[in-house]
Amino acid sequence: MNILDLGGEWSMRPCGEAEWIGANVPGSMYLDLLNAGRMEDPFFRENDREAVRLSEYDYEYEKRFVLSGEFLEQERLILRFEGLDTLADISLNGIAIASTDNMHRSYEFDVKPFLSKGENVLRIIFHSPLSYIRDKQNDNPIWSTNGTKGFQYLRKAHYMFGWDWGPTLPDMGIWRPVSLIGLSDVRLGEVYVTQHHEVETVKLDIRVGLEYAPSRPVVARMNLLSPEGKSIELQQCETGEQVVHFVAEITSPQLWWPNGFGGQPLYRIEVALTSGDQILDQRELRIGLRTITVNQQEDEWGKGFAFQVNGYDIFAMGGNYVPEDNIIRRGTREKTERIIQDCIAANFNCIRVWGGGYYPDDYFYDLCDEYGLLVWQDHLFACAVYDFTEAFEANITEEITQNMKRIRHHACLALWCGNNEMEWAWVDWDINQSLKLKADYIKQFEYVLPKIAREVDPGTFYWLASPTSFGGFDRPNNQDFGDMHDWSIWHGRKPFTDFRNRYPRFMSEFGLQAFPSLKTVETFTLPGDRNVFSPVMENHQKHEDGLSPMLHYMSQYFKYPKDFGSFLYTSQLIQAEGVRYGVEHWRRNRGRCMGAVYWQLNDSWPVASWASLDSFGRWKALHYMAKRFYSPVLVSAAEEGSRVSLHVSNETFTELKGKLVWKLRDAGSVIILSGELEVSAAPLSTALCCTLDFSSRLDSDAQLRSHYLEYSLEASGKVLSSGVNIFVPAKHFSLAPAELKVRISEQDEYYEFVMTSSGFAMFVELDLKTADAVFSDNYFHLSAHEEKVITASKAGFSTCLTPEELREQLVVRSLIDSYV
């Protein structure tokens, strides 16, 4: 096999224009126009409104390449596209080859008759996605929420047409690699690995599929290597068949675990086809030895929903992942790895790939394998009704089959899911669509897609929709069955304390919005734009209700901020506190509830959104809070009036034995009452440790407003988890001005910050004026005259800083600074 990479330098132009400009493949129209200075940054101010107009036009791409006579002697010459976005007409040396209409799949065409020795010209015309969906929607209007109407008529990442956290920027182009493959023999079709776990043994069945039965016998070879790189088993056989099976047995297997439960050892499988000394084709897979399913055992509350890994039910903790950039090819493995590392730093063990984007690149799943994140993988259907024609069925069948085969071997893959929120929409959203389209839903999502899964990846749990209970429009989003999305908080304006009235089996979407940091806002604004109601700021708030929900929640819990920067800060506190309320409650009800995956993890552009990491990767308050409420060992408080119950949640395989210490303090941090007790919690459990009744002490509004409860869980001389509980909304707490002081010292690998405060300080924030860093803790409460030590790894700084520069850069504040 010979492979000619056709990526790199291309030329492109809007159709009808004479001038060509330089282009790069993989890439996109927006990226090429940006690099050529032909468009403004679509993320700056309101430029996205102008940029979208560029998607009304068609664009032509051209690649000139030279072939030798030797290359042309191959029996077949396959033109392979791994990603064309989306409506593409392909021609080679002036001859029309094919037209494509799906960005989520690859295409191959045998083009030997159309190639010649010397220079060849490959041209692709991309047609306007906006014009296409507009015509389709006008001919046959069908329902969708969010986005440009009719987006579901095109197999293109839905978020590109706008969402309530992202702009309408329907890019187009050659977004994944393109190559010319010369073949004179058979090649590998697929490698499918199934695992059979027994006591201290894992048996692997490795099915090697050839593209077609070889015309003459070839040798298939399989080499299995340990995580340390040592060959465990080498097998080979001569075959004339299309399918070859290898069976390997691993004794004393090293099991793969999600983050927090063990290591992530990865075995390597090398498969090759040879003829004599010639390698015809080869492939390498990395696998983790594990069992993963979803435990749906019936119980007193209904039917459970828990990820079961290697026989253990674990509580899933994580966030919903959306595309990292509206201009996809600006993404890199390094950027994705930083996001994954930030998930691990915040104690995630799970990540959901939402169905309105695209199937990520291979390196995303490689990283999840390496770091230990279970992947809930949606298929790419979201918040819309689909016209299930024969052509559409054939198209998505190929799309799903290709991607399931590509992803299925990964250790991280925990679940396939048919769609996002569509069964729920049919039942509860009054979408007013025909019975034909409702029948289409059943056929597509409850027959066709599950059938593909049974045939292509029967070893991975398949879930009909998110949310669903039983399919067939039977109680989707019921808290007693399946997974649940809760938007009564935020969209429904219920107080976030109402999360404690929810007992879902698995909460897969919930959250509150917040602005990104001031540094991020400064990247898309001019100074005159920095008012939350300016046109620019409102343009970077794509939720149809604008700031109304944010102001609603701010008024419930906090005083009105004194300035623009304080508004951004307070919005983040609303978000962090709201999600904390939910997660801590559900962890206290482990067993009944077995997962909390908040909306959302990341952003595709700088915006007010539900993300905990903004588009620059900066941690919002929520991400720091997640590090605490997703801690494997957690102490949490549930208050009701002046009564507080303290709970310990233990999401580890080790029995917890420790000491629970509590202190009731007044507004000046004077200890009024205190206590400590020995506590224990079995592995993978939660326990009520004590209930404290302060009704005799906190017997008036004035007393409730001037006291707080501080609590911590200690073991082996270390604080494992801690928190503070106030008895009234923060806006009513008698908070006095507090002067924050910081001592900075430099160590070899990190900087240390010793914090003190002259008074009780709530939500203490550390930040840098222009540089970025990740602190070991942030947005914490600090009692008067007590020290708190914070560290920041030098490796995590965006730029190297001397101690003097760091002191100049450091900015600290607490809640009272936002309104006094």
PDB file of N, CA, C and O in Angstrom, residues 665-669 708 710 723-724 735-736 738-742 753-766 777 779-790 812-814:
ATOM      1  N   ARG A 665     -19.632  29.621  64.446  1.00  0.00           N
ATOM      2  CA  ARG A 665     -18.950  30.890  64.666  1.00  0.00           C
ATOM      3  C   ARG A 665     -19.912  32.052  64.452  1.00  0.00           C
ATOM      4  O   ARG A 665     -20.886  31.938  63.683  1.00  0.00           O
ATOM      5  N   ASP A 666     -19.612  33.165  65.103  1.00  0.00           N
ATOM      6  CA  ASP A 666     -20.391  34.375  64.838  1.00  0.00           C
ATOM      7  C   ASP A 666     -19.769  35.121  63.653  1.00  0.00           C
ATOM      8  O   ASP A 666     -18.763  34.669  63.074  1.00  0.00           O
ATOM      9  N   ALA A 667     -20.343  36.254  63.292  1.00  0.00           N
ATOM     10  CA  ALA A 667     -19.897  36.958  62.103  1.00  0.00           C
ATOM     11  C   ALA A 667     -18.468  37.448  62.220  1.00  0.00           C
ATOM     12  O   ALA A 667     -17.809  37.715  61.202  1.00  0.00           O
ATOM     13  N   GLY A 668     -17.958  37.563  63.423  1.00  0.00           N
ATOM     14  CA  GLY A 668     -16.567  37.938  63.626  1.00  0.00           C
ATOM     15  C   GLY A 668     -15.631  36.753  63.723  1.00  0.00           C
ATOM     16  O   GLY A 668     -14.469  36.919  64.102  1.00  0.00           O
ATOM     17  N   SER A 669     -16.126  35.559  63.438  1.00  0.00           N
ATOM     18  CA  SER A 669     -15.389  34.293  63.459  1.00  0.00           C
ATOM     19  C   SER A 669     -15.093  33.776  64.857  1.00  0.00           C
ATOM     20  O   SER A 669     -14.322  32.823  65.027  1.00  0.00           O
ATOM     21  N   TYR A 708     -22.318  31.311  61.313  1.00  0.00           N
ATOM     22  CA  TYR A 708     -22.072  30.326  60.255  1.00  0.00           C
ATOM     23  C   TYR A 708     -21.449  29.085  60.872  1.00  0.00           C
ATOM     24  O   TYR A 708     -20.846  29.132  61.955  1.00  0.00           O
ATOM     25  N   GLU A 710     -18.809  26.042  60.386  1.00  0.00           N
ATOM     26  CA  GLU A 710     -17.601  25.600  59.687  1.00  0.00           C
ATOM     27  C   GLU A 710     -17.391  24.122  60.034  1.00  0.00           C
ATOM     28  O   GLU A 710     -17.513  23.736  61.198  1.00  0.00           O
ATOM     29  N   GLY A 723     -16.079  22.609  54.557  1.00  0.00           N
ATOM     30  CA  GLY A 723     -17.066  23.516  54.007  1.00  0.00           C
ATOM     31  C   GLY A 723     -17.568  24.483  55.048  1.00  0.00           C
ATOM     32  O   GLY A 723     -17.220  24.398  56.234  1.00  0.00           O
ATOM     33  N   VAL A 724     -18.389  25.411  54.576  1.00  0.00           N
ATOM     34  CA  VAL A 724     -19.016  26.408  55.442  1.00  0.00           C
ATOM     35  C   VAL A 724     -20.488  26.479  55.082  1.00  0.00           C
ATOM     36  O   VAL A 724     -20.856  26.455  53.903  1.00  0.00           O
ATOM     37  N   LEU A 735     -22.143  40.457  56.882  1.00  0.00           N
ATOM     38  CA  LEU A 735     -20.746  40.378  56.500  1.00  0.00           C
ATOM     39  C   LEU A 735     -20.074  41.730  56.704  1.00  0.00           C
ATOM     40  O   LEU A 735     -20.558  42.754  56.226  1.00  0.00           O
ATOM     41  N   ALA A 736     -18.975  41.729  57.421  1.00  0.00           N
ATOM     42  CA  ALA A 736     -18.227  42.969  57.680  1.00  0.00           C
ATOM     43  C   ALA A 736     -17.046  43.051  56.725  1.00  0.00           C
ATOM     44  O   ALA A 736     -16.561  42.028  56.230  1.00  0.00           O
ATOM     45  N   ALA A 738     -13.446  42.965  55.221  1.00  0.00           N
ATOM     46  CA  ALA A 738     -12.337  42.115  55.634  1.00  0.00           C
ATOM     47  C   ALA A 738     -11.129  42.426  54.761  1.00  0.00           C
ATOM     48  O   ALA A 738     -11.227  42.449  53.531  1.00  0.00           O
ATOM     49  N   GLU A 739     -10.006  42.674  55.408  1.00  0.00           N
ATOM     50  CA  GLU A 739      -8.764  42.939  54.679  1.00  0.00           C
ATOM     51  C   GLU A 739      -8.048  41.610  54.460  1.00  0.00           C
ATOM     52  O   GLU A 739      -7.754  40.870  55.405  1.00  0.00           O
ATOM     53  N   LEU A 740      -7.781  41.304  53.187  1.00  0.00           N
ATOM     54  CA  LEU A 740      -7.088  40.074  52.832  1.00  0.00           C
ATOM     55  C   LEU A 740      -5.603  40.348  52.673  1.00  0.00           C
ATOM     56  O   LEU A 740      -5.201  41.334  52.042  1.00  0.00           O
ATOM     57  N   LYS A 741      -4.794  39.484  53.250  1.00  0.00           N
ATOM     58  CA  LYS A 741      -3.347  39.589  53.108  1.00  0.00           C
ATOM     59  C   LYS A 741      -2.800  38.263  52.580  1.00  0.00           C
ATOM     60  O   LYS A 741      -3.320  37.193  52.899  1.00  0.00           O
ATOM     61  N   VAL A 742      -1.730  38.374  51.778  1.00  0.00           N
ATOM     62  CA  VAL A 742      -1.127  37.190  51.168  1.00  0.00           C
ATOM     63  C   VAL A 742       0.387  37.252  51.326  1.00  0.00           C
ATOM     64  O   VAL A 742       1.011  38.279  51.026  1.00  0.00           O
ATOM     65  N   PHE A 753       1.022  30.470  48.542  1.00  0.00           N
ATOM     66  CA  PHE A 753       0.329  31.680  48.967  1.00  0.00           C
ATOM     67  C   PHE A 753      -0.303  31.394  50.322  1.00  0.00           C
ATOM     68  O   PHE A 753      -1.147  30.493  50.431  1.00  0.00           O
ATOM     69  N   VAL A 754       0.080  32.129  51.334  1.00  0.00           N
ATOM     70  CA  VAL A 754      -0.517  31.977  52.661  1.00  0.00           C
ATOM     71  C   VAL A 754      -1.494  33.131  52.851  1.00  0.00           C
ATOM     72  O   VAL A 754      -1.111  34.297  52.902  1.00  0.00           O
ATOM     73  N   MET A 755      -2.796  32.774  52.952  1.00  0.00           N
ATOM     74  CA  MET A 755      -3.862  33.773  53.023  1.00  0.00           C
ATOM     75  C   MET A 755      -4.310  33.984  54.457  1.00  0.00           C
ATOM     76  O   MET A 755      -4.465  33.019  55.221  1.00  0.00           O
ATOM     77  N   THR A 756      -4.540  35.231  54.812  1.00  0.00           N
ATOM     78  CA  THR A 756      -5.200  35.565  56.074  1.00  0.00           C
ATOM     79  C   THR A 756      -6.194  36.687  55.822  1.00  0.00           C
ATOM     80  O   THR A 756      -6.094  37.416  54.827  1.00  0.00           O
ATOM     81  N   SER A 757      -7.141  36.830  56.738  1.00  0.00           N
ATOM     82  CA  SER A 757      -8.165  37.862  56.597  1.00  0.00           C
ATOM     83  C   SER A 757      -8.444  38.469  57.966  1.00  0.00           C
ATOM     84  O   SER A 757      -8.437  37.765  58.987  1.00  0.00           O
ATOM     85  N   SER A 758      -8.723  39.764  57.966  1.00  0.00           N
ATOM     86  CA  SER A 758      -9.037  40.439  59.232  1.00  0.00           C
ATOM     87  C   SER A 758     -10.446  40.124  59.716  1.00  0.00           C
ATOM     88  O   SER A 758     -10.776  40.337  60.890  1.00  0.00           O
ATOM     89  N   GLY A 759     -11.296  39.613  58.834  1.00  0.00           N
ATOM     90  CA  GLY A 759     -12.662  39.242  59.191  1.00  0.00           C
ATOM     91  C   GLY A 759     -13.096  38.039  58.376  1.00  0.00           C
ATOM     92  O   GLY A 759     -12.357  37.554  57.505  1.00  0.00           O
ATOM     93  N   PHE A 760     -14.284  37.556  58.648  1.00  0.00           N
ATOM     94  CA  PHE A 760     -14.805  36.424  57.887  1.00  0.00           C
ATOM     95  C   PHE A 760     -14.972  36.851  56.436  1.00  0.00           C
ATOM     96  O   PHE A 760     -15.691  37.812  56.129  1.00  0.00           O
ATOM     97  N   ALA A 761     -14.300  36.145  55.530  1.00  0.00           N
ATOM     98  CA  ALA A 761     -14.324  36.479  54.104  1.00  0.00           C
ATOM     99  C   ALA A 761     -14.967  35.329  53.337  1.00  0.00           C
ATOM    100  O   ALA A 761     -14.541  34.174  53.470  1.00  0.00           O
ATOM    101  N   MET A 762     -15.967  35.643  52.531  1.00  0.00           N
ATOM    102  CA  MET A 762     -16.656  34.627  51.747  1.00  0.00           C
ATOM    103  C   MET A 762     -16.206  34.683  50.283  1.00  0.00           C
ATOM    104  O   MET A 762     -15.975  35.747  49.730  1.00  0.00           O
ATOM    105  N   PHE A 763     -16.079  33.499  49.699  1.00  0.00           N
ATOM    106  CA  PHE A 763     -15.755  33.362  48.274  1.00  0.00           C
ATOM    107  C   PHE A 763     -14.495  34.150  47.905  1.00  0.00           C
ATOM    108  O   PHE A 763     -14.486  34.975  46.988  1.00  0.00           O
ATOM    109  N   VAL A 764     -13.421  33.851  48.612  1.00  0.00           N
ATOM    110  CA  VAL A 764     -12.151  34.522  48.347  1.00  0.00           C
ATOM    111  C   VAL A 764     -11.627  34.076  46.985  1.00  0.00           C
ATOM    112  O   VAL A 764     -11.506  32.876  46.711  1.00  0.00           O
ATOM    113  N   GLU A 765     -11.302  35.061  46.151  1.00  0.00           N
ATOM    114  CA  GLU A 765     -10.816  34.782  44.805  1.00  0.00           C
ATOM    115  C   GLU A 765      -9.387  35.264  44.655  1.00  0.00           C
ATOM    116  O   GLU A 765      -9.057  36.387  45.021  1.00  0.00           O
ATOM    117  N   LEU A 766      -8.533  34.401  44.096  1.00  0.00           N
ATOM    118  CA  LEU A 766      -7.193  34.779  43.684  1.00  0.00           C
ATOM    119  C   LEU A 766      -7.154  34.795  42.161  1.00  0.00           C
ATOM    120  O   LEU A 766      -7.670  33.864  41.510  1.00  0.00           O
ATOM    121  N   ASP A 777      -6.778  25.863  45.326  1.00  0.00           N
ATOM    122  CA  ASP A 777      -8.138  26.120  45.800  1.00  0.00           C
ATOM    123  C   ASP A 777      -8.455  27.575  45.480  1.00  0.00           C
ATOM    124  O   ASP A 777      -7.556  28.407  45.331  1.00  0.00           O
ATOM    125  N   TYR A 779     -12.107  30.562  45.508  1.00  0.00           N
ATOM    126  CA  TYR A 779     -13.512  30.843  45.825  1.00  0.00           C
ATOM    127  C   TYR A 779     -13.928  30.099  47.103  1.00  0.00           C
ATOM    128  O   TYR A 779     -14.963  29.446  47.175  1.00  0.00           O
ATOM    129  N   PHE A 780     -13.082  30.219  48.105  1.00  0.00           N
ATOM    130  CA  PHE A 780     -13.288  29.539  49.388  1.00  0.00           C
ATOM    131  C   PHE A 780     -13.662  30.573  50.445  1.00  0.00           C
ATOM    132  O   PHE A 780     -13.504  31.780  50.261  1.00  0.00           O
ATOM    133  N   HIS A 781     -14.154  30.088  51.585  1.00  0.00           N
ATOM    134  CA  HIS A 781     -14.451  30.941  52.737  1.00  0.00           C
ATOM    135  C   HIS A 781     -13.279  30.884  53.708  1.00  0.00           C
ATOM    136  O   HIS A 781     -12.662  29.826  53.904  1.00  0.00           O
ATOM    137  N   LEU A 782     -12.997  32.021  54.343  1.00  0.00           N
ATOM    138  CA  LEU A 782     -11.845  32.113  55.226  1.00  0.00           C
ATOM    139  C   LEU A 782     -12.242  32.829  56.515  1.00  0.00           C
ATOM    140  O   LEU A 782     -12.687  33.979  56.495  1.00  0.00           O
ATOM    141  N   SER A 783     -12.106  32.116  57.636  1.00  0.00           N
ATOM    142  CA  SER A 783     -12.407  32.720  58.938  1.00  0.00           C
ATOM    143  C   SER A 783     -11.319  33.709  59.322  1.00  0.00           C
ATOM    144  O   SER A 783     -10.165  33.619  58.891  1.00  0.00           O
ATOM    145  N   ALA A 784     -11.714  34.662  60.151  1.00  0.00           N
ATOM    146  CA  ALA A 784     -10.797  35.730  60.540  1.00  0.00           C
ATOM    147  C   ALA A 784      -9.580  35.181  61.272  1.00  0.00           C
ATOM    148  O   ALA A 784      -9.691  34.282  62.116  1.00  0.00           O
ATOM    149  N   HIS A 785      -8.412  35.725  60.918  1.00  0.00           N
ATOM    150  CA  HIS A 785      -7.146  35.484  61.612  1.00  0.00           C
ATOM    151  C   HIS A 785      -6.673  34.034  61.518  1.00  0.00           C
ATOM    152  O   HIS A 785      -5.833  33.609  62.321  1.00  0.00           O
ATOM    153  N   GLU A 786      -7.215  33.281  60.557  1.00  0.00           N
ATOM    154  CA  GLU A 786      -6.740  31.918  60.346  1.00  0.00           C
ATOM    155  C   GLU A 786      -6.023  31.853  58.998  1.00  0.00           C
ATOM    156  O   GLU A 786      -6.338  32.600  58.074  1.00  0.00           O
ATOM    157  N   GLU A 787      -5.062  30.970  58.902  1.00  0.00           N
ATOM    158  CA  GLU A 787      -4.265  30.868  57.688  1.00  0.00           C
ATOM    159  C   GLU A 787      -4.812  29.786  56.764  1.00  0.00           C
ATOM    160  O   GLU A 787      -5.274  28.740  57.220  1.00  0.00           O
ATOM    161  N   LYS A 788      -4.740  30.077  55.488  1.00  0.00           N
ATOM    162  CA  LYS A 788      -5.042  29.063  54.485  1.00  0.00           C
ATOM    163  C   LYS A 788      -3.905  29.082  53.471  1.00  0.00           C
ATOM    164  O   LYS A 788      -3.528  30.146  52.955  1.00  0.00           O
ATOM    165  N   VAL A 789      -3.362  27.899  53.193  1.00  0.00           N
ATOM    166  CA  VAL A 789      -2.233  27.783  52.280  1.00  0.00           C
ATOM    167  C   VAL A 789      -2.736  27.320  50.908  1.00  0.00           C
ATOM    168  O   VAL A 789      -3.399  26.293  50.789  1.00  0.00           O
ATOM    169  N   ILE A 790      -2.401  28.098  49.894  1.00  0.00           N
ATOM    170  CA  ILE A 790      -2.771  27.806  48.509  1.00  0.00           C
ATOM    171  C   ILE A 790      -1.485  27.645  47.710  1.00  0.00           C
ATOM    172  O   ILE A 790      -0.495  28.359  47.948  1.00  0.00           O
ATOM    173  N   VAL A 812      -6.613  39.878  44.758  1.00  0.00           N
ATOM    174  CA  VAL A 812      -7.490  39.078  45.617  1.00  0.00           C
ATOM    175  C   VAL A 812      -8.719  39.912  45.987  1.00  0.00           C
ATOM    176  O   VAL A 812      -8.657  41.141  46.070  1.00  0.00           O
ATOM    177  N   ARG A 813      -9.818  39.232  46.187  1.00  0.00           N
ATOM    178  CA  ARG A 813     -11.044  39.890  46.641  1.00  0.00           C
ATOM    179  C   ARG A 813     -11.933  38.842  47.275  1.00  0.00           C
ATOM    180  O   ARG A 813     -11.723  37.637  47.121  1.00  0.00           O
ATOM    181  N   SER A 814     -12.962  39.314  47.966  1.00  0.00           N
ATOM    182  CA  SER A 814     -13.975  38.427  48.523  1.00  0.00           C
ATOM    183  C   SER A 814     -15.337  39.041  48.268  1.00  0.00           C
ATOM    184  O   SER A 814     -15.457  40.116  47.661  1.00  0.00           O
TER     185      SER A 814
END
